[in-house]
Coordinates of C-alpha atoms and ligand atoms in Angstrom, one line a residue:
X1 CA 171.5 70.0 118.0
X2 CA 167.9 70.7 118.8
X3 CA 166.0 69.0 121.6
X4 CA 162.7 67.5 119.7
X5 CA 160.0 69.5 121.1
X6 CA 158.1 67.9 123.6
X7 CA 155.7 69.9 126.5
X8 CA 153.8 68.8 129.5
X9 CA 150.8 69.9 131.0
X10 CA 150.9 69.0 134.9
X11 CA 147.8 69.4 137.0
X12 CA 147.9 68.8 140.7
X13 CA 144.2 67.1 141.2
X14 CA 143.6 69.7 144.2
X15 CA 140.7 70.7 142.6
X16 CA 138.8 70.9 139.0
X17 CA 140.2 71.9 135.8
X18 CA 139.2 75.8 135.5
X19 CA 139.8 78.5 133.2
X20 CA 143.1 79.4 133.9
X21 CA 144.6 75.9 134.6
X22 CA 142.9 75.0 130.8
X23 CA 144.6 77.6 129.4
X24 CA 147.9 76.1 130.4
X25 CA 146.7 73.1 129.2
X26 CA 145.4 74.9 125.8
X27 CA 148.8 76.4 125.1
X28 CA 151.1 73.4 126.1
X29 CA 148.7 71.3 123.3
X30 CA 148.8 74.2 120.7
X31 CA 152.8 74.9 120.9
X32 CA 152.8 70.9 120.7
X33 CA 150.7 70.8 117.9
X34 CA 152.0 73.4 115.7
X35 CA 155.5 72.5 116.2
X36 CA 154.9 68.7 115.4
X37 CA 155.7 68.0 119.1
X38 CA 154.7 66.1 121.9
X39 CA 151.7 67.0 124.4
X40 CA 152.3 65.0 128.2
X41 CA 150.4 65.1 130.8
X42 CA 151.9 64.3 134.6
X43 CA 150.2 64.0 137.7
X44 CA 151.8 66.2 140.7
X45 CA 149.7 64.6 143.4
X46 CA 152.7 64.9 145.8
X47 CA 150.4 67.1 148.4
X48 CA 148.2 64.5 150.1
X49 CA 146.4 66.9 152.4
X50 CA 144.9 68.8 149.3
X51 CA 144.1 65.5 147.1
X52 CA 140.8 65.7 145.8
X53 CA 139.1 62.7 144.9
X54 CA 138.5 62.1 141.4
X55 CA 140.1 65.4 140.6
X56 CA 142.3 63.6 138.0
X57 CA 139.6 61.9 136.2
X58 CA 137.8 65.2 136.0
X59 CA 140.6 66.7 134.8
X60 CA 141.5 64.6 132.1
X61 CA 137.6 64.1 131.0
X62 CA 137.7 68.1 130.6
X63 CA 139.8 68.3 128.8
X64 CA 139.2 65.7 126.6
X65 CA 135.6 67.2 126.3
X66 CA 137.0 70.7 125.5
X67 CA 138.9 68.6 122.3
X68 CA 142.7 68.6 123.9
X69 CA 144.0 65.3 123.1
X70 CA 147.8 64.4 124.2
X71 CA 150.4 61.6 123.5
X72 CA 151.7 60.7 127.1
X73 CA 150.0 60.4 130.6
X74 CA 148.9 58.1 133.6
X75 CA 146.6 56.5 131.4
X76 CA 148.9 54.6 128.8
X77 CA 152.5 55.5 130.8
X78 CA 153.3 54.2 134.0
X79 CA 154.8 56.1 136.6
X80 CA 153.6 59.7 135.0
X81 CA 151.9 60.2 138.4
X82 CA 154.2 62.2 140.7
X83 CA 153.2 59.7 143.8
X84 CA 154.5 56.5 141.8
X85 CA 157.9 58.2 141.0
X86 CA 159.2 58.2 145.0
X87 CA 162.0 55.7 144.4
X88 CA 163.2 57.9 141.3
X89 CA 163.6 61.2 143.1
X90 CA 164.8 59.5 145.9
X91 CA 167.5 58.2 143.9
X92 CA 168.5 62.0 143.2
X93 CA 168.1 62.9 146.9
X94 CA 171.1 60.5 147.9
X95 CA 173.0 61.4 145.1
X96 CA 173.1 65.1 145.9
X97 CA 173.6 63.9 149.7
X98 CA 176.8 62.1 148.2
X99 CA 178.3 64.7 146.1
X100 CA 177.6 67.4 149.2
X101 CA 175.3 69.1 147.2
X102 CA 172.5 68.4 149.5
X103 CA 172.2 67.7 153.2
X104 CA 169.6 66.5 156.1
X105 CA 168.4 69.2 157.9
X106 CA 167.5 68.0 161.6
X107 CA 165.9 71.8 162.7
X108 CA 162.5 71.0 163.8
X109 CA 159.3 73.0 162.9
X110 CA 159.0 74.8 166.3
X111 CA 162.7 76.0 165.8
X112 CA 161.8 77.3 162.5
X113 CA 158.3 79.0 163.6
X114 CA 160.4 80.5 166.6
X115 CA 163.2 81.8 163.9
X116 CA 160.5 83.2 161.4
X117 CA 158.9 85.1 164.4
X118 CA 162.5 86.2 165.5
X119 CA 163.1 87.3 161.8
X120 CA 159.9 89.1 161.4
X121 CA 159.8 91.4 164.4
X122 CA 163.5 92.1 163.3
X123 CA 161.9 93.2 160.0
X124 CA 164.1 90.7 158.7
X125 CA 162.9 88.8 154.8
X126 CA 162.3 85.4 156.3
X127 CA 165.2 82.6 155.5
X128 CA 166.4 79.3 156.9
X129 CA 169.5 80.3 158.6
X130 CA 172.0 76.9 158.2
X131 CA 171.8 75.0 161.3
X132 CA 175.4 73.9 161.2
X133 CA 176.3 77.1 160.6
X134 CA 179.8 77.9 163.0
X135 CA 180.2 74.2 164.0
X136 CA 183.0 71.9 164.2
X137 CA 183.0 68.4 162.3
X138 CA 182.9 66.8 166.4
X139 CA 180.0 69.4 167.1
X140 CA 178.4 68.5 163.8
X141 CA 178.4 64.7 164.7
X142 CA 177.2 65.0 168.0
X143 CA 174.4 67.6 167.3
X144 CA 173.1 64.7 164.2
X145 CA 173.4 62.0 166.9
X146 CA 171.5 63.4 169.8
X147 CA 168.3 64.6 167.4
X148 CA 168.5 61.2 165.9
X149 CA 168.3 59.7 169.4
X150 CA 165.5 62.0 169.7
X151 CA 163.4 60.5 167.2
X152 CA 163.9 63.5 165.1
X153 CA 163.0 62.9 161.3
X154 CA 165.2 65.3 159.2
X155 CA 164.3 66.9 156.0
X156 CA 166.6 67.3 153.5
X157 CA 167.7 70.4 151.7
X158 CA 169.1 71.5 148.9
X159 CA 172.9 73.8 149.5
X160 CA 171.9 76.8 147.6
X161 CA 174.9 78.8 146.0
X162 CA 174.1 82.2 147.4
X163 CA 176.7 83.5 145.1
X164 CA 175.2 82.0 142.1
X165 CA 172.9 84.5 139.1
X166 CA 170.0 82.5 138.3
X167 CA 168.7 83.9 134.9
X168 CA 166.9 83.1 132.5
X169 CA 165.2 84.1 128.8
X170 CA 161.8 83.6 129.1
X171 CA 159.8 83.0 126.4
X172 CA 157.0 85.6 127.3
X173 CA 158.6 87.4 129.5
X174 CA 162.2 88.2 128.4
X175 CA 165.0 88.1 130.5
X176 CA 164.7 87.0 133.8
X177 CA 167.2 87.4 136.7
X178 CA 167.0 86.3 140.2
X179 CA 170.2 86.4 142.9
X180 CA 171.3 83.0 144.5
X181 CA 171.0 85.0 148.0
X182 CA 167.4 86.3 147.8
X183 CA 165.7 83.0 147.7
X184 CA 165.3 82.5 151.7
X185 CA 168.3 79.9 151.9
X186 CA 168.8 76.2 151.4
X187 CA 165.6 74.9 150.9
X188 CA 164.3 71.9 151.3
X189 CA 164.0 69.3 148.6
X190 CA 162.4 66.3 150.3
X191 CA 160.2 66.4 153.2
X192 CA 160.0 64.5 156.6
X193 CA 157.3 62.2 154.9
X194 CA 160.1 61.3 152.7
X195 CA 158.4 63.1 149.9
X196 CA 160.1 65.7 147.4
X197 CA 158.9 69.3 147.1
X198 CA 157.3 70.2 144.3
X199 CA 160.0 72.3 142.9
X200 CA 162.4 69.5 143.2
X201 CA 159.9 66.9 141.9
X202 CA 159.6 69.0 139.2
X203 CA 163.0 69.3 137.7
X204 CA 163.4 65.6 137.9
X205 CA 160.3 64.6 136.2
X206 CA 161.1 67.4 133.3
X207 CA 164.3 66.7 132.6
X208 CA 163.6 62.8 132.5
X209 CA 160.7 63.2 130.4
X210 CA 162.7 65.3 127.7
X211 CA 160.5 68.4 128.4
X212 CA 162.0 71.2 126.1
X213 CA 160.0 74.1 126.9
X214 CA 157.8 74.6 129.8
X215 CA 154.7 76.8 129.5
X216 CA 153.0 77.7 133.0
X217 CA 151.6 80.3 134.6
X218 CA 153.6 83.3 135.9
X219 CA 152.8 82.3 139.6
X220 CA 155.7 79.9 139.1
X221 CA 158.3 83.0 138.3
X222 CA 159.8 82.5 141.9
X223 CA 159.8 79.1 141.3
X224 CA 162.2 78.8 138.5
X225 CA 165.4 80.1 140.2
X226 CA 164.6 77.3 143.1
X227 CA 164.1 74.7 139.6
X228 CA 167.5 76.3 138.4
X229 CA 169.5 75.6 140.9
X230 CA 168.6 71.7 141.1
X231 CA 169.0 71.7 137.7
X232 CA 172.5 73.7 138.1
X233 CA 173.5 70.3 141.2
X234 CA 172.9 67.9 139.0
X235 CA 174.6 69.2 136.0
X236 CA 171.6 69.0 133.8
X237 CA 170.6 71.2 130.8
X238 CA 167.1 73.2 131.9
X239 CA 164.7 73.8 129.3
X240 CA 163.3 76.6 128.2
X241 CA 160.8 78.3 130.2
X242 CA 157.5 80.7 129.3
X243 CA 155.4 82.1 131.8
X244 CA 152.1 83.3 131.0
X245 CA 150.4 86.6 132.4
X246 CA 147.5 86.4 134.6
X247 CA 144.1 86.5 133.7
X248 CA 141.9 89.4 135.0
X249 CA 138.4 89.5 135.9
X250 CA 137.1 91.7 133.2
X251 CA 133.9 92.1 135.7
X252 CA 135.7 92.8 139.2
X253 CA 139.6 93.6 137.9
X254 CA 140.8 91.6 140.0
X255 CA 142.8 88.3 139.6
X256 CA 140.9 85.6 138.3
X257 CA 141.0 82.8 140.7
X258 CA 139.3 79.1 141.5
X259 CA 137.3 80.6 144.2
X260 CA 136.0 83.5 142.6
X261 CA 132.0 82.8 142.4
X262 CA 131.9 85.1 139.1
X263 CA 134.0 82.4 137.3
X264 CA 132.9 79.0 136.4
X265 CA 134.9 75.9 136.2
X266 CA 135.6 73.9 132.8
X267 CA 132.7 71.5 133.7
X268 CA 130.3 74.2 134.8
X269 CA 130.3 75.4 131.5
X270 CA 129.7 72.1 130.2
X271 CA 126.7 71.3 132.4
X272 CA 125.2 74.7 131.2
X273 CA 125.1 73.5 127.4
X274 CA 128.2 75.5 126.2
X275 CA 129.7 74.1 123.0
X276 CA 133.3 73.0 123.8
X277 CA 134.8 74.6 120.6
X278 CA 133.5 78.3 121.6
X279 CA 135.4 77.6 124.9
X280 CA 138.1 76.7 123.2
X281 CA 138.6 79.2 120.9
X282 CA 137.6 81.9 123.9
X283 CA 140.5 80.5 126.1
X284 CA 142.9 80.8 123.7
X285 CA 142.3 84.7 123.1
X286 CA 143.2 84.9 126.9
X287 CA 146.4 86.3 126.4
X288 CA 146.9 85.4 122.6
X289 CA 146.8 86.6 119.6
X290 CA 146.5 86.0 116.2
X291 CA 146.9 89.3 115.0
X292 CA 143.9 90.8 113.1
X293 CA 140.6 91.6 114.0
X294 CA 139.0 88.4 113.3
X295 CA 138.2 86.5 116.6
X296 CA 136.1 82.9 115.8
X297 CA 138.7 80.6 114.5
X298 CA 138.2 76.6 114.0
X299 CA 141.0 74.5 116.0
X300 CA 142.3 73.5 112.9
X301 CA 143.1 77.3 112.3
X302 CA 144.4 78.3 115.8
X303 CA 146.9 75.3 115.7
X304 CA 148.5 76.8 112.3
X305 CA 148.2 80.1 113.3
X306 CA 149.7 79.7 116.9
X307 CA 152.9 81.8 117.4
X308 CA 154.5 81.8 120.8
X309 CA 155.8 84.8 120.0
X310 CA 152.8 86.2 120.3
X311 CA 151.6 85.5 123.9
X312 CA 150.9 88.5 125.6
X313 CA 152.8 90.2 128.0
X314 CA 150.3 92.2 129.4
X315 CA 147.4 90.7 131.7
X316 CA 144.5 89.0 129.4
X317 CA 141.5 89.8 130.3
X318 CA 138.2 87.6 131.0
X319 CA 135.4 89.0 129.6
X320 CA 132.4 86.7 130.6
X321 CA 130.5 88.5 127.8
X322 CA 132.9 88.5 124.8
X323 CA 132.3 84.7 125.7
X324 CA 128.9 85.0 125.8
X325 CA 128.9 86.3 122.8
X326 CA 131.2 84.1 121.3
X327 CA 129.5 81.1 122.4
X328 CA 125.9 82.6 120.8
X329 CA 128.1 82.8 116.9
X330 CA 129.1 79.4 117.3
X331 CA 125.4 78.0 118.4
X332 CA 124.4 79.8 115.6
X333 CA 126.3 78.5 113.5
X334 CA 125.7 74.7 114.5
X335 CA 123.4 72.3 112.9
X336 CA 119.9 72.0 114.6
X337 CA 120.5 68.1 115.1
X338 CA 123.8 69.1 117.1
X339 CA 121.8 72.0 119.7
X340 CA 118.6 69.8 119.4
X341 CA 120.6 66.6 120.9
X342 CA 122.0 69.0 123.6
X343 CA 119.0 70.7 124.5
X344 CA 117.1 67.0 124.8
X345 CA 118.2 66.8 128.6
X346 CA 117.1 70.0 129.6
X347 CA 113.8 70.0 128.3
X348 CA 113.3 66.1 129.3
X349 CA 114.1 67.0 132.5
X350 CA 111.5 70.1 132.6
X351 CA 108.9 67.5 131.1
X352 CA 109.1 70.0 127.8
X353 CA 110.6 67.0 125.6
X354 CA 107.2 67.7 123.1
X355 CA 106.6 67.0 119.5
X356 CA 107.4 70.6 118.8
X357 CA 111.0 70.7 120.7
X358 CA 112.9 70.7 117.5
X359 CA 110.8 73.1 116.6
X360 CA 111.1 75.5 119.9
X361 CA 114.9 74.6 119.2
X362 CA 114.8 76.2 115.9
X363 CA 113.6 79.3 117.0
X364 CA 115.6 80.0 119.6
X365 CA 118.8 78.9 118.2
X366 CA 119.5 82.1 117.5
X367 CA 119.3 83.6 121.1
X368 CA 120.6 81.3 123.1
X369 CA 124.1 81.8 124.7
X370 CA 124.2 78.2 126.1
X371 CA 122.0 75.6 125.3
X372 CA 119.8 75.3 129.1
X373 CA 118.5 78.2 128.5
X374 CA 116.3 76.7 126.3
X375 CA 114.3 76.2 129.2
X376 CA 113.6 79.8 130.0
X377 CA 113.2 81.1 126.9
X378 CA 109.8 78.4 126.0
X379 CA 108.4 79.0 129.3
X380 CA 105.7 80.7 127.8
X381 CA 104.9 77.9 125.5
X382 CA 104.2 75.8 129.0
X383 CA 103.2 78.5 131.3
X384 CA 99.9 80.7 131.5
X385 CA 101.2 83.7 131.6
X386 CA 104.5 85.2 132.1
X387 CA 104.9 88.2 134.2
X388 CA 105.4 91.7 132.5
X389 CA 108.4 94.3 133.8
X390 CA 107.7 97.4 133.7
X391 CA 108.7 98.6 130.2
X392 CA 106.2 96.2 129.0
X393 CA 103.6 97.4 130.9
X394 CA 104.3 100.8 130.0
X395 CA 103.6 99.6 126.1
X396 CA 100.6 98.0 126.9
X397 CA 98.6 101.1 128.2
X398 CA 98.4 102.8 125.1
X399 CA 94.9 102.9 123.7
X400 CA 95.3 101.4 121.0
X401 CA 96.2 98.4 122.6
X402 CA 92.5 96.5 123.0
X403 CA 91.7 97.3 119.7
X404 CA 94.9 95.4 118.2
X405 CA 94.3 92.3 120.0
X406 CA 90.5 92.1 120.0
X407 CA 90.8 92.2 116.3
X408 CA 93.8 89.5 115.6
X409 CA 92.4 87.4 118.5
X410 CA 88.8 87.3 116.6
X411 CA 90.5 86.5 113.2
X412 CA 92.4 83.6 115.1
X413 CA 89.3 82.4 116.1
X414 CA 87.6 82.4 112.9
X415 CA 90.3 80.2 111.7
X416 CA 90.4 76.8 111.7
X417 CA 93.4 74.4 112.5
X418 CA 94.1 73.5 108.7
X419 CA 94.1 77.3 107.8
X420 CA 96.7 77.7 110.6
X421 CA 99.9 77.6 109.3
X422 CA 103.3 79.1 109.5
X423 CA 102.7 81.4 106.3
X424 CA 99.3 81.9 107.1
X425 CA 100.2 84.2 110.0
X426 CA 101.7 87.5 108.8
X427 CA 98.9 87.8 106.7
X428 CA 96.7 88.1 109.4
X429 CA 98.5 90.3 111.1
X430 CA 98.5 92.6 108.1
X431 CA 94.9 92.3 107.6
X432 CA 94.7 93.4 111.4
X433 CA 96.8 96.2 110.6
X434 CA 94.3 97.6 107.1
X435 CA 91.0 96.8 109.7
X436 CA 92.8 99.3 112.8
X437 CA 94.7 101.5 111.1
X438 CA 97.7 100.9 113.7
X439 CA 100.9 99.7 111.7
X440 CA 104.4 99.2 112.8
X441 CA 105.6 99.3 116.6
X442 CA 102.5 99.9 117.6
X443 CA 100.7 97.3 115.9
X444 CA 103.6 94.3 116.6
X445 CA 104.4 94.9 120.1
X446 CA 101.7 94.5 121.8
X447 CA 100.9 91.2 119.9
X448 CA 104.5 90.2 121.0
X449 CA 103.8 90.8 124.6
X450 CA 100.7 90.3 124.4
X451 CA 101.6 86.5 123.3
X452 CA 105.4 85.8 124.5
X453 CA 105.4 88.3 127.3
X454 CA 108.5 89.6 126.0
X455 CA 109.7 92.7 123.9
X456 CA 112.1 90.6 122.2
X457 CA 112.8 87.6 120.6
X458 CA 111.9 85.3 117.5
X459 CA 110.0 86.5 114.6
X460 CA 106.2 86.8 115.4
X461 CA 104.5 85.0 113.6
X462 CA 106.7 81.9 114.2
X463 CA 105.9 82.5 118.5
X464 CA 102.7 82.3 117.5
X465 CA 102.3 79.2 114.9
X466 CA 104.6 77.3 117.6
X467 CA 102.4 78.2 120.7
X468 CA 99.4 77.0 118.6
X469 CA 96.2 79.2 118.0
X470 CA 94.6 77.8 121.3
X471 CA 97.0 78.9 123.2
X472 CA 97.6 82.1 121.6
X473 CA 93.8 82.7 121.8
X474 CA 94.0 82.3 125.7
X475 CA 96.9 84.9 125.7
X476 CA 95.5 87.4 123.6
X477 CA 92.2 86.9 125.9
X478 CA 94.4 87.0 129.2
X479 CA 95.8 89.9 128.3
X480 CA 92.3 91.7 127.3
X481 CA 91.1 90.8 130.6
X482 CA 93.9 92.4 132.4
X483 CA 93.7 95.5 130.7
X484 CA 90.4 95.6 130.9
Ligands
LIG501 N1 151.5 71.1 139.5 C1 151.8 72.4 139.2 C2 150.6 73.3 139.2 O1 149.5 72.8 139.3 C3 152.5 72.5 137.9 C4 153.5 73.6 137.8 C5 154.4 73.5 136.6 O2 153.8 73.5 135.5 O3 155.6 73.4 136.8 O4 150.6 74.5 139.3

């Protein structure tokens, strides 16, 4: 018989969701998804000391925002937060207690700092060595009697099979094999403050909640021999288990990690005016494929398409540009109305919230790789005038410049306002053009710079019919005066 396919996505709110925590996330939804199965999501908030406040609801709201939707958590389950479930694993703790498969483990932490010290100037690979090791059943009794007396608060731990093969096939991986005796001895499954480990937590929580397949990151490998063996004591079935490769830093090779400043979280992206689909479809090429050259697929399309056969074993790569560039098709590709209502805060907040923003929208649409950068890009619509680099200035010394601007800026301001029109412009330009003699580069670029301060950008004469022909006469003349 098949287990029905249900996956869990299991944040510990230590911090914000970022890239590689959403891909878990990401995958977990699309195996769920494509399979017909069920998405969960659990709370591990077992570690108090690293608790961040809020950093469940910020989890949960990115995703949500980024179009992951699931069928289990906190929010409509009770006791799917790892802090609520204490009597549960406790349950588990005697019970392993009971059937000897567990025991309290009185060695305090200075013994075990003093042992680790021992160990490593030994060049020994650290291990809890067992503390009852060599004694009697008498010796036993009196040793647990007098640290009790002390006040000692014992942890408990977990009697690991040193004999036992731990294996495993994992889904991304392959086969997987780790040795009973190489996993630093019994470890300990609940701690003093009488709560579980997370790799005992874990196991309890998964197999109650039916998980069939687990999908994490591959920083859990060692973790899933430790999640074997528990699973091994109390005679449960594990699940299956895929381990995802890690993401590289396309920009600095190295491992992409929370505090790397290069990398942004879920919610930074967000802020900046980056459409939550083109993230989406970006995080999912992080060490998947589809097969193909074909990169910009709709949700729809990635769930039908996803094939766990196909994660990657090799290292995905983040490429801050590919997503830059994948996040520019899908702006272009969006209805004004849609990057128009995003760019509203950023312009209101830069006082820039004119009749002609839809317009300034429109014309940028096409450049922008997240929406606040609609800001930059029509400062010279609310500035004097921009600076020049270098290559600019360099194209603005040629001789022929004056005689190009003198001659559009005089036909501008023979115009008047009715006559100045969006198809009234490239006209003039071209008479400009029959009057001078100068044609092509020459002739356009300096009006571009001349009026946008920029090489690139939008077509010409739209810069110009948006900055208005006041304000593209006071360039033109700002410009004349300078080179002058
Ligand atoms: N809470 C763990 C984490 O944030 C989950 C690990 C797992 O999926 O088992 O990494």
């Amino acid at each position: 018989m098949t287990k029905p396919i249900r996956v869990r996505y299991a944040p510990s709110p230590t911090g914000f969701l970022h890239i590689g925590n959403a891909r878990t996330a990401l995958f977990n939804y699309l195996f769920a998804r494509h399979h017909g199965g069920a998405f969960i999501i659990r709370i591990e908030d077992t570690d108090r000391k690293r608790h961040i406040e809020d950093g469940e609801r910020s989890q949960l709201e990115n995703l949500r925002w980024l179009g992951i939707d699931w069928d289990e958590s906190p929010e409509t389950h009770e006791q799917y937060r790892q802090s609520e479930r204490l009597d549960i694993y406790q349950t588990y703790v005697d019970q392993l207690i009971a059937t000897g498969k567990a025991y309290k483990s009185y060695v305090t932490e200075e013994e075990l700092a003093a042992e680790r010290e021992r160990q490593e100037a030994a060049g020994e690979p650290p291990r809890y060595i067992n503390e009852y090791l060599g004694m009697t059943d008498a010796e036993k009794a009196a040793y647990i009697a007098e640290r009790e007396a002390a006040g000692i608060v014992p942890t408990v731990r977990l009697a690991v099979n040193e004999a036992g093969i731990y294996k495993w096939d994992d889904m991304v991986k392959g086969e997987i094999v780790f040795e009973g005796g190489n996993i630093g001895g019994d470890w300990v499954i609940q701690k003093r403050d009488g709560y579980p480990t997370y790799n005992f937590a874990v196991v309890i929580d998964d197999h109650l909640m039916g998980i069939s397949h687990v999908i994490r990151g591959d920083d859990h490998i060692a973790n899933t021999p430790k999640q074997l063996m528990v699973y091994e004591a109390l005679d449960w079935e594990a699940p299956a288990f895929g381990h995802m490769t890690l993401i590289i830093n396309a920009d600095t090779g190295k491992k992409l990690s929370k505090r790397d400043p290069n990398t942004m979280s879920i919610e930074d992206y967000r802020k900046k005016g980056y459409l939550p689909e083109a993230i989406f479809n970006f995080i999912t090429l992080l060490g998947w494929t589809p097969g193909g050259e074909e990169e910009i697929f709709s949700q729809e399309e990635i769930i039908q398409l996803f094939d766990e056969n196909r994660l990657s074993k090799s290292p995905a790569s983040f490429d801050s540009k590919k997503l830059d560039w994948m996040s520019n098709e899908y702006i272009k590709k969006a209805d004004l109305s849609c990057i128009f209502d995003l760019a509203k805060p950023y312009l209101e907040a830069a006082g820039r919230l004119t009749d002609k923003a839809e317009k300034l929208v429109e014309l940028y649409k096409p450049q922008m790789t997240s929406v606040d950068e609609i800001v930059p890009l029509t400062d010279l619509f609310f500035s004097d005038f921009p600076e020049l680099s270098a290559a600019e200035e360099e194209v603005m010394v040629a001789e022929t410049v004056p005689t190009v601007l003198t001659a559009l800026k005089e036909k501008l301001e023979a115009m008047t306002d009715e006559d100045f029109q969006p198809d009234t412009i490239f006209p003039l330009i071209k008479e400009v053009q029959k009057e001078t003699g100068i044609k092509g580069k020459n002739l356009f670029m300096p009006i571009r710079i001349a009026v946008s301060g920029e090489m690139h950008g939008p077509e010409l004469p739209n810069t110009i019919y948006l900055l208005g022909r006041e304000k593209s006469i006071q360039h033109l003349a700002n410009m004349l005066e300078k080179l002058a």
